Tab-separated table of C-alpha atoms in Angstrom:
chain	number	residue	atom	x	y	z
T	25	MET	CA	17.031	-89.426	12.113
T	26	LYS	CA	20.037	-91.346	10.701
T	27	LYS	CA	22.156	-89.234	8.548
T	28	VAL	CA	23.662	-91.174	5.740
T	29	ILE	CA	26.940	-89.869	4.101
T	30	LEU	CA	28.195	-91.017	0.821
T	31	ALA	CA	31.886	-91.871	1.384
T	32	GLY	CA	34.439	-90.570	-1.039
T	33	ALA	CA	36.761	-92.775	-3.202
T	34	LEU	CA	39.738	-92.184	-0.894
T	35	GLY	CA	37.902	-93.180	2.147
T	36	ILE	CA	36.692	-96.440	0.453
T	37	VAL	CA	40.134	-97.251	-0.810
T	38	ALA	CA	41.604	-96.709	2.737
T	39	LEU	CA	39.163	-99.082	4.272
T	40	ALA	CA	39.161	-101.619	1.542
T	41	GLY	CA	42.902	-101.382	0.736
T	42	THR	CA	42.118	-101.857	-2.959
T	43	ASN	CA	42.586	-99.364	-5.784
T	44	LEU	CA	38.927	-98.458	-6.840
T	45	SER	CA	38.137	-95.919	-9.545
T	46	GLY	CA	35.745	-92.970	-8.545
T	47	LEU	CA	32.831	-94.541	-10.105
T	48	GLU	CA	33.423	-97.858	-8.575
T	49	ALA	CA	33.984	-96.257	-5.196
T	50	THR	CA	30.672	-94.324	-5.604
T	51	THR	CA	28.777	-97.512	-6.549
T	52	ALA	CA	30.333	-99.590	-3.705
T	53	SER	CA	29.523	-96.930	-1.008
T	54	ALA	CA	25.940	-96.527	-2.309
T	55	ALA	CA	25.456	-100.222	-2.202
T	56	ILE	CA	26.110	-100.635	1.572
T	57	GLN	CA	24.005	-97.562	2.527
T	58	GLU	CA	20.700	-97.977	4.291
T	59	LEU	CA	18.166	-96.089	2.067
T	60	ASN	CA	15.250	-93.638	2.891
T	61	THR	CA	16.009	-90.228	4.279
T	62	THR	CA	13.828	-87.461	5.656
T	63	VAL	CA	14.740	-83.886	5.762
T	64	GLU	CA	12.728	-81.222	7.315
T	65	GLY	CA	12.843	-77.459	7.686
T	66	LYS	CA	12.401	-74.043	6.235
T	67	VAL	CA	13.089	-73.405	2.456
T	68	GLY	CA	16.027	-70.855	2.393
T	69	GLU	CA	16.564	-70.649	-1.239
T	70	VAL	CA	14.786	-71.494	-4.462
T	71	ASN	CA	16.596	-72.133	-7.914
T	72	THR	CA	15.337	-73.308	-11.213
T	73	ALA	CA	17.276	-76.600	-10.623
T	74	TYR	CA	16.945	-77.082	-6.976
T	75	PHE	CA	15.996	-75.540	-3.717
T	76	VAL	CA	17.795	-75.437	-0.273
T	77	VAL	CA	16.300	-76.603	3.049
T	78	GLU	CA	17.532	-75.278	6.346
T	79	SER	CA	17.611	-78.290	8.523
T	80	LYS	CA	17.849	-77.975	12.272
T	81	GLN	CA	18.025	-81.649	12.761
T	82	LEU	CA	21.176	-81.830	10.697
T	83	LYS	CA	22.275	-78.455	11.588
T	84	GLU	CA	23.168	-77.684	8.077
T	85	ASN	CA	21.509	-76.698	4.723
T	86	VAL	CA	20.491	-79.520	2.388
T	87	THR	CA	20.266	-78.956	-1.416
T	88	VAL	CA	17.125	-80.760	-2.736
T	89	TYR	CA	16.706	-81.865	-6.290
T	90	THR	CA	13.364	-83.208	-7.726
T	91	ASP	CA	12.313	-84.747	-11.035
T	92	PHE	CA	8.791	-83.454	-10.654
T	93	GLN	CA	7.011	-80.028	-10.159
T	94	SER	CA	7.133	-78.748	-6.799
T	95	ASN	CA	6.414	-74.990	-6.364
T	96	VAL	CA	8.161	-74.376	-3.080
T	97	LYS	CA	8.635	-70.841	-1.731
T	98	VAL	CA	11.232	-69.195	0.431
T	99	GLY	CA	10.120	-69.313	4.065
T	100	GLU	CA	7.838	-72.327	3.479
T	101	TYR	CA	8.107	-75.291	5.949
T	102	VAL	CA	8.598	-78.666	4.068
T	103	ILE	CA	9.309	-82.307	4.660
T	104	ILE	CA	11.583	-84.034	2.056
T	105	ASN	CA	11.131	-87.726	1.709
T	106	SER	CA	13.622	-89.801	-0.385
T	107	LYS	CA	14.171	-93.488	-1.037
T	108	GLY	CA	17.865	-92.713	-1.215
T	109	PRO	CA	20.573	-91.469	1.204
T	110	LEU	CA	21.951	-87.870	1.715
T	111	PHE	CA	25.202	-87.325	-0.424
T	112	GLN	CA	27.829	-85.067	1.067
T	113	ASN	CA	30.937	-83.629	-0.583
T	114	ALA	CA	33.311	-80.762	0.598
T	115	PHE	CA	30.787	-78.139	-0.446
T	116	THR	CA	27.227	-79.389	-0.130
T	117	THR	CA	25.011	-81.861	1.331
T	118	SER	CA	22.228	-82.917	-1.070
T	119	VAL	CA	19.246	-85.259	-1.679
T	120	THR	CA	16.897	-86.177	-4.463
T	121	ALA	CA	13.374	-86.034	-3.304
T	122	ASP	CA	10.626	-88.717	-3.981
T	123	SER	CA	8.029	-86.274	-2.443
T	124	VAL	CA	7.817	-82.866	-1.072
T	125	GLU	CA	5.364	-82.210	1.778
T	126	HIS	CA	4.406	-78.533	2.182
T	127	LEU	CA	3.172	-77.873	5.787
T	128	GLU	CA	0.488	-75.285	6.461
T	129	LEU	CA	2.259	-74.217	9.746
T	130	ALA	CA	5.858	-74.334	10.948
T	131	PRO	CA	6.909	-75.455	14.443
T	132	GLY	CA	6.520	-72.573	16.846
T	133	ASN	CA	4.830	-70.624	19.616
T	134	TYR	CA	1.762	-68.845	18.255
T	135	LYS	CA	-0.810	-66.520	19.975
T	136	ASP	CA	-3.580	-69.048	20.501
T	137	PHE	CA	-1.709	-72.321	19.878
T	138	VAL	CA	1.731	-74.150	19.559
T	139	VAL	CA	2.999	-76.251	16.804
T	140	GLY	CA	5.471	-79.019	17.472
T	141	HIS	CA	6.484	-82.706	17.012
T	142	VAL	CA	5.059	-85.584	18.914
T	143	SER	CA	8.005	-86.865	20.962
T	144	LYS	CA	6.472	-89.436	22.978
T	145	LEU	CA	3.295	-91.781	23.277
T	146	TYR	CA	1.667	-92.694	26.564
T	147	PRO	CA	-0.925	-95.704	26.671
T	148	ALA	CA	-3.912	-95.559	28.992
T	149	ASP	CA	-2.725	-96.911	32.327
T	150	ALA	CA	-2.719	-96.122	35.992
T	151	ASP	CA	-1.201	-92.654	35.235
T	152	PHE	CA	-3.430	-91.656	32.311
T	153	ASP	CA	-7.144	-92.721	32.050
T	154	ASP	CA	-6.933	-92.044	28.398
T	155	PRO	CA	-3.913	-92.258	26.013
T	156	ALA	CA	-1.689	-89.156	25.741
T	157	VAL	CA	1.163	-87.719	23.701
T	158	LYS	CA	4.117	-85.432	24.499
T	159	VAL	CA	4.492	-82.561	22.029
T	160	ASP	CA	7.789	-80.546	21.835
T	161	TYR	CA	7.779	-77.144	20.381
T	162	PRO	CA	10.372	-74.373	19.829
T	163	THR	CA	10.110	-71.126	21.803
T	164	VAL	CA	10.982	-67.569	20.555
T	165	ASP	CA	14.367	-67.765	22.406
T	166	GLY	CA	15.312	-70.898	20.650
T	167	ASN	CA	14.632	-73.304	23.572
T	168	VAL	CA	12.258	-76.208	23.573
T	169	ASN	CA	9.087	-76.598	25.696
T	170	SER	CA	6.715	-79.523	25.924
T	171	VAL	CA	3.065	-80.085	26.637
T	172	ILE	CA	1.440	-83.494	27.497
T	173	VAL	CA	-1.958	-83.843	25.809
T	174	THR	CA	-4.484	-86.352	27.008
T	175	LEU	CA	-6.572	-87.881	23.924
T	176	SER	CA	-10.126	-88.413	25.114
T	177	GLU	CA	-11.735	-88.443	21.607
T	178	GLY	CA	-9.969	-91.430	20.232
T	179	GLN	CA	-7.378	-89.470	18.436
T	180	SER	CA	-4.235	-91.203	17.086
T	181	PHE	CA	-0.592	-89.871	16.466
T	182	LYS	CA	2.646	-91.246	15.616
T	183	ILE	CA	6.122	-90.234	16.803
T	184	ASN	CA	7.555	-87.131	14.793
T	185	ASP	CA	3.853	-86.160	13.562
T	186	LEU	CA	3.631	-82.362	13.249
T	187	VAL	CA	0.784	-81.233	15.198
T	188	LYS	CA	-1.097	-78.093	16.389
T	189	VAL	CA	-2.185	-77.812	20.050
T	190	GLU	CA	-4.653	-75.167	21.203
T	191	ARG	CA	-3.649	-73.291	24.398
T	192	GLY	CA	-7.027	-73.554	26.111
T	193	PHE	CA	-6.644	-74.512	29.773
T	194	TRP	CA	-3.116	-75.841	30.263
T	195	THR	CA	-1.897	-76.736	33.600
T	196	LYS	CA	0.951	-74.879	35.127
T	197	SER	CA	2.925	-78.073	35.595
T	198	ILE	CA	6.207	-78.831	34.091
T	199	PRO	CA	5.659	-79.973	31.417
T	200	ALA	CA	2.226	-78.380	31.023
T	201	GLN	CA	-0.789	-80.682	30.355
T	202	ALA	CA	-3.868	-80.323	28.237
T	203	THR	CA	-6.833	-82.300	27.130
T	204	ASP	CA	-7.551	-82.629	23.342
T	205	GLY	CA	-7.605	-79.598	21.232
T	206	ILE	CA	-4.857	-81.160	19.139
T	207	GLU	CA	-4.717	-82.018	15.477
T	208	LYS	CA	-2.238	-82.972	12.695
T	209	VAL	CA	-0.936	-79.933	10.677
T	210	LYS	CA	-2.403	-79.892	7.222
T	211	SER	CA	-0.171	-80.609	4.287
T	212	HIS	CA	-0.036	-80.708	0.639
T	213	ILE	CA	2.130	-83.493	-0.945
T	214	ASP	CA	3.963	-83.157	-4.130
T	215	SER	CA	5.512	-86.261	-5.912
T	216	ALA	CA	5.981	-87.766	-9.374
T	217	LYS	CA	2.394	-89.202	-9.134
T	218	THR	CA	0.640	-85.937	-8.187
T	219	SER	CA	2.734	-83.618	-10.561
T	220	ASP	CA	0.694	-84.954	-13.584
T	221	ASN	CA	-2.370	-83.350	-11.957
T	222	ASN	CA	-1.512	-80.051	-10.428
T	223	ASP	CA	-5.078	-79.695	-9.186
T	224	GLN	CA	-4.879	-82.773	-6.911
T	225	TRP	CA	-4.301	-81.903	-3.229
T	226	ILE	CA	-3.797	-84.248	-0.511
T	227	TRP	CA	-4.398	-83.088	3.033
T	228	SER	CA	-3.452	-84.990	6.206
């Protein structure tokens, strides 16, 4: 994931060699940024005006603002999608959300299954009779393990999908291998479009 940081006025002036006011520097910097940002992690704090997501990918906390209703809870695992960049100053990193996806399960190692992200796609070829995906999931001690899951039932996934993989009969190879028993983690999406109807739920 590409981290986009809004440069400060002094940085822009140093690069451009011109005297820009703070507002002009902010506008100039925002204009050259590549938009669309995704932030994923557990909610660590909830305030009336914002909430904070603990992002392991960015290795920092991100303050999230919304202009729609999203009843996030501390400890909940969420994915924030924004059409704008991350903004960073000396104190905080923040983003304004266009949607908040509430995940039913967080990545981890559970009793009968694991939850992790799809990190690689394998097409059907000489090595695999059926397509397969590689799923990376965190362990209790903070490491990352993987399992390759063969898809014999026509399932389809994308890179970075958060999925649940039943333990079943895994091989003892490294990485472990399994067949089927995989599904995308269910989620409820809040956005400006869905906030008008709080009873509307979208499950993926």
